[in-house]
mmCIF file with all atom_site columns, C-alpha atoms in Angstrom:
data_model
loop_
_atom_site.group_PDB
_atom_site.id
_atom_site.type_symbol
_atom_site.label_atom_id
_atom_site.label_alt_id
_atom_site.label_comp_id
_atom_site.label_asym_id
_atom_site.label_entity_id
_atom_site.label_seq_id
_atom_site.pdbx_PDB_ins_code
_atom_site.Cartn_x
_atom_site.Cartn_y
_atom_site.Cartn_z
_atom_site.occupancy
_atom_site.B_iso_or_equiv
_atom_site.pdbx_formal_charge
_atom_site.auth_seq_id
_atom_site.auth_comp_id
_atom_site.auth_asym_id
_atom_site.auth_atom_id
_atom_site.pdbx_PDB_model_num
ATOM 1   C CA . UNK A 1 1   ? 26.486 -18.886 20.191  1.00 0.00 ? 2   UNK A CA 1
ATOM 2   C CA . UNK A 1 2   ? 25.002 -16.580 17.568  1.00 0.00 ? 3   UNK A CA 1
ATOM 3   C CA . UNK A 1 3   ? 25.516 -12.980 18.669  1.00 0.00 ? 4   UNK A CA 1
ATOM 4   C CA . UNK A 1 4   ? 25.701 -11.007 15.434  1.00 0.00 ? 5   UNK A CA 1
ATOM 5   C CA . UNK A 1 5   ? 24.281 -10.886 11.909  1.00 0.00 ? 6   UNK A CA 1
ATOM 6   C CA . UNK A 1 6   ? 25.945 -8.979  9.077   1.00 0.00 ? 7   UNK A CA 1
ATOM 7   C CA . UNK A 1 7   ? 23.475 -8.164  6.310   1.00 0.00 ? 8   UNK A CA 1
ATOM 8   C CA . UNK A 1 8   ? 24.296 -7.408  2.704   1.00 0.00 ? 9   UNK A CA 1
ATOM 9   C CA . UNK A 1 9   ? 22.071 -4.648  1.344   1.00 0.00 ? 10  UNK A CA 1
ATOM 10  C CA . UNK A 1 10  ? 21.522 -4.834  -2.429  1.00 0.00 ? 11  UNK A CA 1
ATOM 11  C CA . UNK A 1 11  ? 19.482 -7.915  -3.247  1.00 0.00 ? 12  UNK A CA 1
ATOM 12  C CA . UNK A 1 12  ? 18.875 -8.703  0.427   1.00 0.00 ? 13  UNK A CA 1
ATOM 13  C CA . UNK A 1 13  ? 17.157 -5.671  1.937   1.00 0.00 ? 14  UNK A CA 1
ATOM 14  C CA . UNK A 1 14  ? 16.328 -3.788  -1.275  1.00 0.00 ? 15  UNK A CA 1
ATOM 15  C CA . UNK A 1 15  ? 15.899 -4.934  -4.880  1.00 0.00 ? 16  UNK A CA 1
ATOM 16  C CA . UNK A 1 16  ? 18.438 -2.642  -6.540  1.00 0.00 ? 17  UNK A CA 1
ATOM 17  C CA . UNK A 1 17  ? 20.586 -5.094  -8.515  1.00 0.00 ? 18  UNK A CA 1
ATOM 18  C CA . UNK A 1 18  ? 18.459 -4.805  -11.715 1.00 0.00 ? 19  UNK A CA 1
ATOM 19  C CA . UNK A 1 19  ? 18.718 -1.003  -11.563 1.00 0.00 ? 20  UNK A CA 1
ATOM 20  C CA . UNK A 1 20  ? 22.484 -1.079  -11.110 1.00 0.00 ? 21  UNK A CA 1
ATOM 21  C CA . UNK A 1 21  ? 22.828 -3.459  -14.039 1.00 0.00 ? 22  UNK A CA 1
ATOM 22  C CA . UNK A 1 22  ? 20.692 -1.187  -16.205 1.00 0.00 ? 23  UNK A CA 1
ATOM 23  C CA . UNK A 1 23  ? 22.709 1.894   -15.235 1.00 0.00 ? 24  UNK A CA 1
ATOM 24  C CA . UNK A 1 24  ? 25.955 0.134   -16.118 1.00 0.00 ? 25  UNK A CA 1
ATOM 25  C CA . UNK A 1 25  ? 24.565 -1.371  -19.325 1.00 0.00 ? 26  UNK A CA 1
ATOM 26  C CA . UNK A 1 26  ? 23.229 1.969   -20.598 1.00 0.00 ? 27  UNK A CA 1
ATOM 27  C CA . UNK A 1 27  ? 26.453 3.790   -19.729 1.00 0.00 ? 28  UNK A CA 1
ATOM 28  C CA . UNK A 1 28  ? 28.616 1.295   -21.608 1.00 0.00 ? 29  UNK A CA 1
ATOM 29  C CA . UNK A 1 29  ? 26.187 1.199   -24.545 1.00 0.00 ? 30  UNK A CA 1
ATOM 30  C CA . UNK A 1 30  ? 26.762 4.927   -25.067 1.00 0.00 ? 31  UNK A CA 1
ATOM 31  C CA . UNK A 1 31  ? 30.408 4.174   -25.922 1.00 0.00 ? 32  UNK A CA 1
ATOM 32  C CA . UNK A 1 32  ? 29.615 1.111   -28.018 1.00 0.00 ? 33  UNK A CA 1
ATOM 33  C CA . UNK A 1 33  ? 30.313 -1.622  -25.458 1.00 0.00 ? 34  UNK A CA 1
ATOM 34  C CA . UNK A 1 34  ? 27.577 -4.262  -25.019 1.00 0.00 ? 35  UNK A CA 1
ATOM 35  C CA . UNK A 1 35  ? 26.936 -5.756  -21.588 1.00 0.00 ? 36  UNK A CA 1
ATOM 36  C CA . UNK A 1 36  ? 24.692 -8.835  -21.830 1.00 0.00 ? 37  UNK A CA 1
ATOM 37  C CA . UNK A 1 37  ? 23.363 -10.244 -18.578 1.00 0.00 ? 38  UNK A CA 1
ATOM 38  C CA . UNK A 1 38  ? 25.515 -13.386 -18.608 1.00 0.00 ? 39  UNK A CA 1
ATOM 39  C CA . UNK A 1 39  ? 28.675 -11.282 -18.889 1.00 0.00 ? 40  UNK A CA 1
ATOM 40  C CA . UNK A 1 40  ? 27.532 -8.960  -16.089 1.00 0.00 ? 41  UNK A CA 1
ATOM 41  C CA . UNK A 1 41  ? 26.800 -11.948 -13.851 1.00 0.00 ? 42  UNK A CA 1
ATOM 42  C CA . UNK A 1 42  ? 30.278 -13.349 -14.362 1.00 0.00 ? 43  UNK A CA 1
ATOM 43  C CA . UNK A 1 43  ? 32.228 -10.099 -14.029 1.00 0.00 ? 44  UNK A CA 1
ATOM 44  C CA . UNK A 1 44  ? 30.305 -8.375  -11.258 1.00 0.00 ? 45  UNK A CA 1
ATOM 45  C CA . UNK A 1 45  ? 28.185 -10.882 -9.333  1.00 0.00 ? 46  UNK A CA 1
ATOM 46  C CA . UNK A 1 46  ? 30.721 -13.723 -9.347  1.00 0.00 ? 47  UNK A CA 1
ATOM 47  C CA . UNK A 1 47  ? 34.156 -12.129 -9.723  1.00 0.00 ? 48  UNK A CA 1
ATOM 48  C CA . UNK A 1 48  ? 33.337 -8.898  -7.897  1.00 0.00 ? 49  UNK A CA 1
ATOM 49  C CA . UNK A 1 49  ? 34.865 -6.650  -10.576 1.00 0.00 ? 50  UNK A CA 1
ATOM 50  C CA . UNK A 1 50  ? 33.367 -3.517  -12.063 1.00 0.00 ? 51  UNK A CA 1
ATOM 51  C CA . UNK A 1 51  ? 31.974 -4.030  -15.555 1.00 0.00 ? 52  UNK A CA 1
ATOM 52  C CA . UNK A 1 52  ? 33.873 -0.869  -16.488 1.00 0.00 ? 53  UNK A CA 1
ATOM 53  C CA . UNK A 1 53  ? 36.816 -3.236  -16.912 1.00 0.00 ? 54  UNK A CA 1
ATOM 54  C CA . UNK A 1 54  ? 35.353 -3.855  -20.385 1.00 0.00 ? 55  UNK A CA 1
ATOM 55  C CA . UNK A 1 55  ? 36.070 -0.231  -21.283 1.00 0.00 ? 56  UNK A CA 1
ATOM 56  C CA . UNK A 1 56  ? 39.566 -0.529  -19.857 1.00 0.00 ? 57  UNK A CA 1
ATOM 57  C CA . UNK A 1 57  ? 40.179 -3.650  -21.944 1.00 0.00 ? 58  UNK A CA 1
ATOM 58  C CA . UNK A 1 58  ? 38.901 -1.758  -24.997 1.00 0.00 ? 59  UNK A CA 1
ATOM 59  C CA . UNK A 1 59  ? 41.666 0.816   -24.528 1.00 0.00 ? 60  UNK A CA 1
ATOM 60  C CA . UNK A 1 60  ? 39.846 3.638   -22.755 1.00 0.00 ? 61  UNK A CA 1
ATOM 61  C CA . UNK A 1 61  ? 42.110 5.945   -20.752 1.00 0.00 ? 62  UNK A CA 1
ATOM 62  C CA . UNK A 1 62  ? 41.949 6.421   -16.985 1.00 0.00 ? 63  UNK A CA 1
ATOM 63  C CA . UNK A 1 63  ? 40.296 9.800   -17.570 1.00 0.00 ? 64  UNK A CA 1
ATOM 64  C CA . UNK A 1 64  ? 37.694 8.159   -19.817 1.00 0.00 ? 65  UNK A CA 1
ATOM 65  C CA . UNK A 1 65  ? 37.033 5.492   -17.186 1.00 0.00 ? 66  UNK A CA 1
ATOM 66  C CA . UNK A 1 66  ? 36.560 8.168   -14.538 1.00 0.00 ? 67  UNK A CA 1
ATOM 67  C CA . UNK A 1 67  ? 34.009 9.966   -16.731 1.00 0.00 ? 68  UNK A CA 1
ATOM 68  C CA . UNK A 1 68  ? 32.169 6.707   -17.390 1.00 0.00 ? 69  UNK A CA 1
ATOM 69  C CA . UNK A 1 69  ? 32.107 5.921   -13.675 1.00 0.00 ? 70  UNK A CA 1
ATOM 70  C CA . UNK A 1 70  ? 30.679 9.358   -12.892 1.00 0.00 ? 71  UNK A CA 1
ATOM 71  C CA . UNK A 1 71  ? 28.065 8.974   -15.638 1.00 0.00 ? 72  UNK A CA 1
ATOM 72  C CA . UNK A 1 72  ? 27.040 5.543   -14.349 1.00 0.00 ? 73  UNK A CA 1
ATOM 73  C CA . UNK A 1 73  ? 26.783 6.797   -10.761 1.00 0.00 ? 74  UNK A CA 1
ATOM 74  C CA . UNK A 1 74  ? 24.687 9.792   -11.821 1.00 0.00 ? 75  UNK A CA 1
ATOM 75  C CA . UNK A 1 75  ? 22.372 7.578   -13.886 1.00 0.00 ? 76  UNK A CA 1
ATOM 76  C CA . UNK A 1 76  ? 22.010 5.128   -10.987 1.00 0.00 ? 77  UNK A CA 1
ATOM 77  C CA . UNK A 1 77  ? 21.245 7.978   -8.567  1.00 0.00 ? 78  UNK A CA 1
ATOM 78  C CA . UNK A 1 78  ? 18.445 9.197   -10.835 1.00 0.00 ? 79  UNK A CA 1
ATOM 79  C CA . UNK A 1 79  ? 16.983 5.695   -10.909 1.00 0.00 ? 80  UNK A CA 1
ATOM 80  C CA . UNK A 1 80  ? 17.112 5.427   -7.120  1.00 0.00 ? 81  UNK A CA 1
ATOM 81  C CA . UNK A 1 81  ? 15.414 8.796   -6.690  1.00 0.00 ? 82  UNK A CA 1
ATOM 82  C CA . UNK A 1 82  ? 12.330 7.330   -8.346  1.00 0.00 ? 83  UNK A CA 1
ATOM 83  C CA . UNK A 1 83  ? 11.820 5.323   -5.149  1.00 0.00 ? 84  UNK A CA 1
ATOM 84  C CA . UNK A 1 84  ? 12.925 1.961   -3.760  1.00 0.00 ? 85  UNK A CA 1
ATOM 85  C CA . UNK A 1 85  ? 10.921 -0.272  -1.435  1.00 0.00 ? 86  UNK A CA 1
ATOM 86  C CA . UNK A 1 86  ? 12.338 -3.015  0.813   1.00 0.00 ? 87  UNK A CA 1
ATOM 87  C CA . UNK A 1 87  ? 12.233 -6.560  -0.493  1.00 0.00 ? 88  UNK A CA 1
ATOM 88  C CA . UNK A 1 88  ? 9.345  -8.728  0.664   1.00 0.00 ? 89  UNK A CA 1
ATOM 89  C CA . UNK A 1 89  ? 10.001 -9.959  4.182   1.00 0.00 ? 90  UNK A CA 1
ATOM 90  C CA . UNK A 1 90  ? 12.914 -7.595  4.882   1.00 0.00 ? 91  UNK A CA 1
ATOM 91  C CA . UNK A 1 91  ? 11.158 -5.361  7.402   1.00 0.00 ? 92  UNK A CA 1
ATOM 92  C CA . UNK A 1 92  ? 9.640  -8.359  9.175   1.00 0.00 ? 93  UNK A CA 1
ATOM 93  C CA . UNK A 1 93  ? 12.911 -10.321 9.325   1.00 0.00 ? 94  UNK A CA 1
ATOM 94  C CA . UNK A 1 94  ? 14.884 -7.379  10.691  1.00 0.00 ? 95  UNK A CA 1
ATOM 95  C CA . UNK A 1 95  ? 12.213 -6.615  13.298  1.00 0.00 ? 96  UNK A CA 1
ATOM 96  C CA . UNK A 1 96  ? 12.014 -10.259 14.408  1.00 0.00 ? 97  UNK A CA 1
ATOM 97  C CA . UNK A 1 97  ? 15.778 -10.709 14.850  1.00 0.00 ? 98  UNK A CA 1
ATOM 98  C CA . UNK A 1 98  ? 16.723 -7.234  16.092  1.00 0.00 ? 99  UNK A CA 1
ATOM 99  C CA . UNK A 1 99  ? 15.963 -7.868  19.796  1.00 0.00 ? 100 UNK A CA 1
ATOM 100 C CA . UNK A 1 100 ? 18.208 -10.925 20.064  1.00 0.00 ? 101 UNK A CA 1
ATOM 101 C CA . UNK A 1 101 ? 21.436 -10.216 18.145  1.00 0.00 ? 102 UNK A CA 1
ATOM 102 C CA . UNK A 1 102 ? 23.666 -7.342  17.168  1.00 0.00 ? 103 UNK A CA 1
ATOM 103 C CA . UNK A 1 103 ? 23.145 -6.403  13.528  1.00 0.00 ? 104 UNK A CA 1
ATOM 104 C CA . UNK A 1 104 ? 25.074 -4.461  10.897  1.00 0.00 ? 105 UNK A CA 1
ATOM 105 C CA . UNK A 1 105 ? 24.808 -3.762  7.175   1.00 0.00 ? 106 UNK A CA 1
ATOM 106 C CA . UNK A 1 106 ? 27.947 -4.400  5.092   1.00 0.00 ? 107 UNK A CA 1
ATOM 107 C CA . UNK A 1 107 ? 27.454 -3.137  1.547   1.00 0.00 ? 108 UNK A CA 1
ATOM 108 C CA . UNK A 1 108 ? 29.526 -2.289  -1.513  1.00 0.00 ? 109 UNK A CA 1
ATOM 109 C CA . UNK A 1 109 ? 27.141 0.573   -2.296  1.00 0.00 ? 110 UNK A CA 1
ATOM 110 C CA . UNK A 1 110 ? 28.364 4.144   -2.063  1.00 0.00 ? 111 UNK A CA 1
ATOM 111 C CA . UNK A 1 111 ? 27.066 6.013   0.976   1.00 0.00 ? 112 UNK A CA 1
ATOM 112 C CA . UNK A 1 112 ? 24.979 8.482   -1.046  1.00 0.00 ? 113 UNK A CA 1
ATOM 113 C CA . UNK A 1 113 ? 23.379 5.648   -3.030  1.00 0.00 ? 114 UNK A CA 1
ATOM 114 C CA . UNK A 1 114 ? 22.654 3.761   0.191   1.00 0.00 ? 115 UNK A CA 1
ATOM 115 C CA . UNK A 1 115 ? 20.964 6.814   1.681   1.00 0.00 ? 116 UNK A CA 1
ATOM 116 C CA . UNK A 1 116 ? 18.824 7.260   -1.435  1.00 0.00 ? 117 UNK A CA 1
ATOM 117 C CA . UNK A 1 117 ? 17.720 3.625   -1.247  1.00 0.00 ? 118 UNK A CA 1
ATOM 118 C CA . UNK A 1 118 ? 16.643 3.946   2.369   1.00 0.00 ? 119 UNK A CA 1
ATOM 119 C CA . UNK A 1 119 ? 15.145 7.439   2.431   1.00 0.00 ? 120 UNK A CA 1
ATOM 120 C CA . UNK A 1 120 ? 11.789 6.024   3.478   1.00 0.00 ? 121 UNK A CA 1
ATOM 121 C CA . UNK A 1 121 ? 12.516 2.400   4.458   1.00 0.00 ? 122 UNK A CA 1
ATOM 122 C CA . UNK A 1 122 ? 13.182 2.953   8.157   1.00 0.00 ? 123 UNK A CA 1
ATOM 123 C CA . UNK A 1 123 ? 15.595 0.016   8.073   1.00 0.00 ? 124 UNK A CA 1
ATOM 124 C CA . UNK A 1 124 ? 18.974 1.682   8.815   1.00 0.00 ? 125 UNK A CA 1
ATOM 125 C CA . UNK A 1 125 ? 17.762 2.734   12.266  1.00 0.00 ? 126 UNK A CA 1
ATOM 126 C CA . UNK A 1 126 ? 17.419 -0.942  13.198  1.00 0.00 ? 127 UNK A CA 1
ATOM 127 C CA . UNK A 1 127 ? 21.155 -1.630  12.823  1.00 0.00 ? 128 UNK A CA 1
ATOM 128 C CA . UNK A 1 128 ? 24.049 -1.027  15.205  1.00 0.00 ? 129 UNK A CA 1
ATOM 129 C CA . UNK A 1 129 ? 26.305 0.228   12.407  1.00 0.00 ? 130 UNK A CA 1
ATOM 130 C CA . UNK A 1 130 ? 26.542 0.403   8.613   1.00 0.00 ? 131 UNK A CA 1
ATOM 131 C CA . UNK A 1 131 ? 29.649 -0.016  6.450   1.00 0.00 ? 132 UNK A CA 1
ATOM 132 C CA . UNK A 1 132 ? 29.515 1.307   2.869   1.00 0.00 ? 133 UNK A CA 1
ATOM 133 C CA . UNK A 1 133 ? 32.036 1.338   0.007   1.00 0.00 ? 134 UNK A CA 1
ATOM 134 C CA . UNK A 1 134 ? 33.906 4.297   1.473   1.00 0.00 ? 135 UNK A CA 1
ATOM 135 C CA . UNK A 1 135 ? 34.722 2.308   4.631   1.00 0.00 ? 136 UNK A CA 1
ATOM 136 C CA . UNK A 1 136 ? 37.082 -0.224  3.036   1.00 0.00 ? 137 UNK A CA 1
ATOM 137 C CA . UNK A 1 137 ? 39.788 -0.316  0.390   1.00 0.00 ? 138 UNK A CA 1
ATOM 138 C CA . UNK A 1 138 ? 38.975 -3.755  -1.063  1.00 0.00 ? 139 UNK A CA 1
ATOM 139 C CA . UNK A 1 139 ? 35.421 -4.725  -1.929  1.00 0.00 ? 140 UNK A CA 1
ATOM 140 C CA . UNK A 1 140 ? 33.789 -8.170  -1.978  1.00 0.00 ? 141 UNK A CA 1
ATOM 141 C CA . UNK A 1 141 ? 34.871 -10.934 -2.709  1.00 0.00 ? 142 UNK A CA 1
ATOM 142 C CA . UNK A 1 142 ? 37.843 -9.688  -0.667  1.00 0.00 ? 143 UNK A CA 1
ATOM 143 C CA . UNK A 1 143 ? 37.266 -10.396 3.048   1.00 0.00 ? 144 UNK A CA 1
ATOM 144 C CA . UNK A 1 144 ? 38.115 -6.830  4.142   1.00 0.00 ? 145 UNK A CA 1
ATOM 145 C CA . UNK A 1 145 ? 34.487 -5.608  4.435   1.00 0.00 ? 146 UNK A CA 1
ATOM 146 C CA . UNK A 1 146 ? 33.575 -8.444  6.793   1.00 0.00 ? 147 UNK A CA 1
ATOM 147 C CA . UNK A 1 147 ? 36.874 -8.307  8.679   1.00 0.00 ? 148 UNK A CA 1
ATOM 148 C CA . UNK A 1 148 ? 36.142 -4.630  9.365   1.00 0.00 ? 149 UNK A CA 1
ATOM 149 C CA . UNK A 1 149 ? 32.631 -5.534  10.489  1.00 0.00 ? 150 UNK A CA 1
ATOM 150 C CA . UNK A 1 150 ? 34.045 -8.143  12.860  1.00 0.00 ? 151 UNK A CA 1
ATOM 151 C CA . UNK A 1 151 ? 36.515 -5.659  14.311  1.00 0.00 ? 152 UNK A CA 1
ATOM 152 C CA . UNK A 1 152 ? 33.776 -3.057  14.753  1.00 0.00 ? 153 UNK A CA 1
ATOM 153 C CA . UNK A 1 153 ? 31.397 -5.551  16.371  1.00 0.00 ? 154 UNK A CA 1
ATOM 154 C CA . UNK A 1 154 ? 33.903 -6.907  18.878  1.00 0.00 ? 155 UNK A CA 1
ATOM 155 C CA . UNK A 1 155 ? 32.713 -10.458 18.163  1.00 0.00 ? 156 UNK A CA 1
ATOM 156 C CA . UNK A 1 156 ? 34.506 -13.605 17.014  1.00 0.00 ? 157 UNK A CA 1
ATOM 157 C CA . UNK A 1 157 ? 33.792 -15.130 13.574  1.00 0.00 ? 158 UNK A CA 1
ATOM 158 C CA . UNK A 1 158 ? 32.052 -18.158 15.067  1.00 0.00 ? 159 UNK A CA 1
ATOM 159 C CA . UNK A 1 159 ? 29.590 -15.835 16.823  1.00 0.00 ? 160 UNK A CA 1
ATOM 160 C CA . UNK A 1 160 ? 28.327 -14.261 13.587  1.00 0.00 ? 161 UNK A CA 1
ATOM 161 C CA . UNK A 1 161 ? 26.416 -15.137 10.428  1.00 0.00 ? 162 UNK A CA 1
ATOM 162 C CA . UNK A 1 162 ? 26.402 -13.219 7.141   1.00 0.00 ? 163 UNK A CA 1
ATOM 163 C CA . UNK A 1 163 ? 23.350 -12.914 4.870   1.00 0.00 ? 164 UNK A CA 1
ATOM 164 C CA . UNK A 1 164 ? 24.281 -12.580 1.183   1.00 0.00 ? 165 UNK A CA 1
ATOM 165 C CA . UNK A 1 165 ? 22.737 -13.025 -2.258  1.00 0.00 ? 166 UNK A CA 1
ATOM 166 C CA . UNK A 1 166 ? 25.788 -13.456 -4.530  1.00 0.00 ? 167 UNK A CA 1
ATOM 167 C CA . UNK A 1 167 ? 28.773 -15.742 -4.874  1.00 0.00 ? 168 UNK A CA 1
ATOM 168 C CA . UNK A 1 168 ? 31.174 -12.825 -4.393  1.00 0.00 ? 169 UNK A CA 1
ATOM 169 C CA . UNK A 1 169 ? 29.490 -12.041 -1.071  1.00 0.00 ? 170 UNK A CA 1
ATOM 170 C CA . UNK A 1 170 ? 29.667 -15.675 -0.018  1.00 0.00 ? 171 UNK A CA 1
ATOM 171 C CA . UNK A 1 171 ? 33.376 -15.804 -0.866  1.00 0.00 ? 172 UNK A CA 1
ATOM 172 C CA . UNK A 1 172 ? 34.025 -12.623 1.123   1.00 0.00 ? 173 UNK A CA 1
ATOM 173 C CA . UNK A 1 173 ? 32.240 -14.041 4.160   1.00 0.00 ? 174 UNK A CA 1
ATOM 174 C CA . UNK A 1 174 ? 34.011 -17.397 3.993   1.00 0.00 ? 175 UNK A CA 1
ATOM 175 C CA . UNK A 1 175 ? 37.412 -15.747 3.535   1.00 0.00 ? 176 UNK A CA 1
ATOM 176 C CA . UNK A 1 176 ? 36.722 -13.810 6.740   1.00 0.00 ? 177 UNK A CA 1
ATOM 177 C CA . UNK A 1 177 ? 35.954 -17.074 8.546   1.00 0.00 ? 178 UNK A CA 1
ATOM 178 C CA . UNK A 1 178 ? 32.209 -16.437 8.736   1.00 0.00 ? 179 UNK A CA 1
ATOM 179 C CA . UNK A 1 179 ? 29.197 -18.645 8.154   1.00 0.00 ? 180 UNK A CA 1
ATOM 180 C CA . UNK A 1 180 ? 27.060 -17.388 5.285   1.00 0.00 ? 181 UNK A CA 1
ATOM 181 C CA . UNK A 1 181 ? 23.339 -17.786 4.689   1.00 0.00 ? 182 UNK A CA 1
ATOM 182 C CA . UNK A 1 182 ? 22.648 -17.226 0.990   1.00 0.00 ? 183 UNK A CA 1
ATOM 183 C CA . UNK A 1 183 ? 19.361 -16.041 -0.493  1.00 0.00 ? 184 UNK A CA 1
ATOM 184 C CA . UNK A 1 184 ? 20.001 -16.381 -4.254  1.00 0.00 ? 185 UNK A CA 1
ATOM 185 C CA . UNK A 1 185 ? 19.548 -13.050 -6.015  1.00 0.00 ? 186 UNK A CA 1
ATOM 186 C CA . UNK A 1 186 ? 17.075 -12.480 -8.806  1.00 0.00 ? 187 UNK A CA 1
ATOM 187 C CA . UNK A 1 187 ? 19.830 -11.874 -11.367 1.00 0.00 ? 188 UNK A CA 1
ATOM 188 C CA . UNK A 1 188 ? 21.484 -15.238 -10.670 1.00 0.00 ? 189 UNK A CA 1
ATOM 189 C CA . UNK A 1 189 ? 18.805 -17.538 -9.222  1.00 0.00 ? 190 UNK A CA 1
ATOM 190 C CA . UNK A 1 190 ? 20.433 -20.749 -10.460 1.00 0.00 ? 191 UNK A CA 1
ATOM 191 C CA . UNK A 1 191 ? 24.012 -20.064 -9.359  1.00 0.00 ? 192 UNK A CA 1
ATOM 192 C CA . UNK A 1 192 ? 25.808 -22.568 -7.135  1.00 0.00 ? 193 UNK A CA 1
ATOM 193 C CA . UNK A 1 193 ? 26.919 -21.486 -3.666  1.00 0.00 ? 194 UNK A CA 1
ATOM 194 C CA . UNK A 1 194 ? 29.574 -23.956 -2.486  1.00 0.00 ? 195 UNK A CA 1
ATOM 195 C CA . UNK A 1 195 ? 30.449 -23.610 1.170   1.00 0.00 ? 196 UNK A CA 1
ATOM 196 C CA . UNK A 1 196 ? 27.296 -21.736 2.171   1.00 0.00 ? 197 UNK A CA 1
ATOM 197 C CA . UNK A 1 197 ? 26.084 -22.450 5.702   1.00 0.00 ? 198 UNK A CA 1
ATOM 198 C CA . UNK A 1 198 ? 22.494 -22.567 4.414   1.00 0.00 ? 199 UNK A CA 1
ATOM 199 C CA . UNK A 1 199 ? 20.641 -21.512 1.253   1.00 0.00 ? 200 UNK A CA 1
ATOM 200 C CA . UNK A 1 200 ? 17.151 -20.029 1.674   1.00 0.00 ? 201 UNK A CA 1
ATOM 201 C CA . UNK A 1 201 ? 14.573 -19.309 -1.002  1.00 0.00 ? 202 UNK A CA 1
ATOM 202 C CA . UNK A 1 202 ? 13.513 -15.989 0.524   1.00 0.00 ? 203 UNK A CA 1
ATOM 203 C CA . UNK A 1 203 ? 13.799 -13.759 3.573   1.00 0.00 ? 204 UNK A CA 1
ATOM 204 C CA . UNK A 1 204 ? 10.953 -15.465 5.399   1.00 0.00 ? 205 UNK A CA 1
ATOM 205 C CA . UNK A 1 205 ? 12.742 -18.811 5.182   1.00 0.00 ? 206 UNK A CA 1
ATOM 206 C CA . UNK A 1 206 ? 16.020 -17.137 6.176   1.00 0.00 ? 207 UNK A CA 1
ATOM 207 C CA . UNK A 1 207 ? 14.364 -15.625 9.241   1.00 0.00 ? 208 UNK A CA 1
ATOM 208 C CA . UNK A 1 208 ? 13.027 -19.024 10.313  1.00 0.00 ? 209 UNK A CA 1
ATOM 209 C CA . UNK A 1 209 ? 16.465 -20.624 9.884   1.00 0.00 ? 210 UNK A CA 1
ATOM 210 C CA . UNK A 1 210 ? 18.087 -17.936 12.018  1.00 0.00 ? 211 UNK A CA 1
ATOM 211 C CA . UNK A 1 211 ? 15.380 -18.141 14.663  1.00 0.00 ? 212 UNK A CA 1
ATOM 212 C CA . UNK A 1 212 ? 16.000 -21.883 14.777  1.00 0.00 ? 213 UNK A CA 1
ATOM 213 C CA . UNK A 1 213 ? 19.721 -21.282 15.229  1.00 0.00 ? 214 UNK A CA 1
ATOM 214 C CA . UNK A 1 214 ? 19.042 -18.833 18.045  1.00 0.00 ? 215 UNK A CA 1
ATOM 215 C CA . UNK A 1 215 ? 16.629 -21.232 19.724  1.00 0.00 ? 216 UNK A CA 1
ATOM 216 C CA . UNK A 1 216 ? 19.220 -24.013 19.591  1.00 0.00 ? 217 UNK A CA 1
ATOM 217 C CA . UNK A 1 217 ? 22.073 -21.897 20.945  1.00 0.00 ? 218 UNK A CA 1
ATOM 218 C CA . UNK A 1 218 ? 20.603 -19.403 23.376  1.00 0.00 ? 219 UNK A CA 1
ATOM 219 C CA . UNK A 1 219 ? 17.571 -18.435 25.403  1.00 0.00 ? 220 UNK A CA 1
ATOM 220 C CA . UNK A 1 220 ? 16.656 -15.503 23.120  1.00 0.00 ? 221 UNK A CA 1
ATOM 221 C CA . UNK A 1 221 ? 17.925 -12.790 25.479  1.00 0.00 ? 222 UNK A CA 1
ATOM 222 C CA . UNK A 1 222 ? 18.106 -9.241  24.180  1.00 0.00 ? 223 UNK A CA 1
ATOM 223 C CA . UNK A 1 223 ? 21.452 -8.347  22.634  1.00 0.00 ? 224 UNK A CA 1
ATOM 224 C CA . UNK A 1 224 ? 23.441 -5.841  20.585  1.00 0.00 ? 225 UNK A CA 1
ATOM 225 C CA . UNK A 1 225 ? 27.064 -5.445  19.589  1.00 0.00 ? 226 UNK A CA 1
ATOM 226 C CA . UNK A 1 226 ? 29.405 -4.578  22.500  1.00 0.00 ? 227 UNK A CA 1
ATOM 227 C CA . UNK A 1 227 ? 30.253 -1.157  21.086  1.00 0.00 ? 228 UNK A CA 1
#
């Protein structure tokens, strides 16, 4: 029985992936390191590594890497302050599913970035809890973020579904024993997602798939996480 949904944030609820890529690309360009999109896709969206590894491989010191990370985060914060709106269908999907299942956001974003993204969205209030980068040691594709979400929710893996937009997110969900519904992100629309429970073209289709799963498994009674 479906009792919980764990939502990724970037690329699922808000369209921030292009901004993050631009912040990283511009930061590395200042020290002479190019970051073409295909390389970013492989390193970050598939392997789940920071693209700052390119600076490390180029011989930059730990202190240099720390300064680059701070510069990238500051640049990204400035971009987010310009205003972010939820992706099409996000508000409607969350509102439609909220009465029937417990819901949480599990994101690799820093807490302050997450709060900037959702200053005016109203979405965080619809979730039982939110886990950001500060809440786990290992980030996706490691299963730790979703294992922590499971522990916090009090549910079993078979009672939950994850919504993700990248291969690294899918791998994290599967490694935690969770079904994963993938909505391919705009930066990697043609990527393959082996092992996904379902692949949906957009949030509206994802909502209909989840409503169908709920209709097949339960009588649509109101629910939230047992916390």
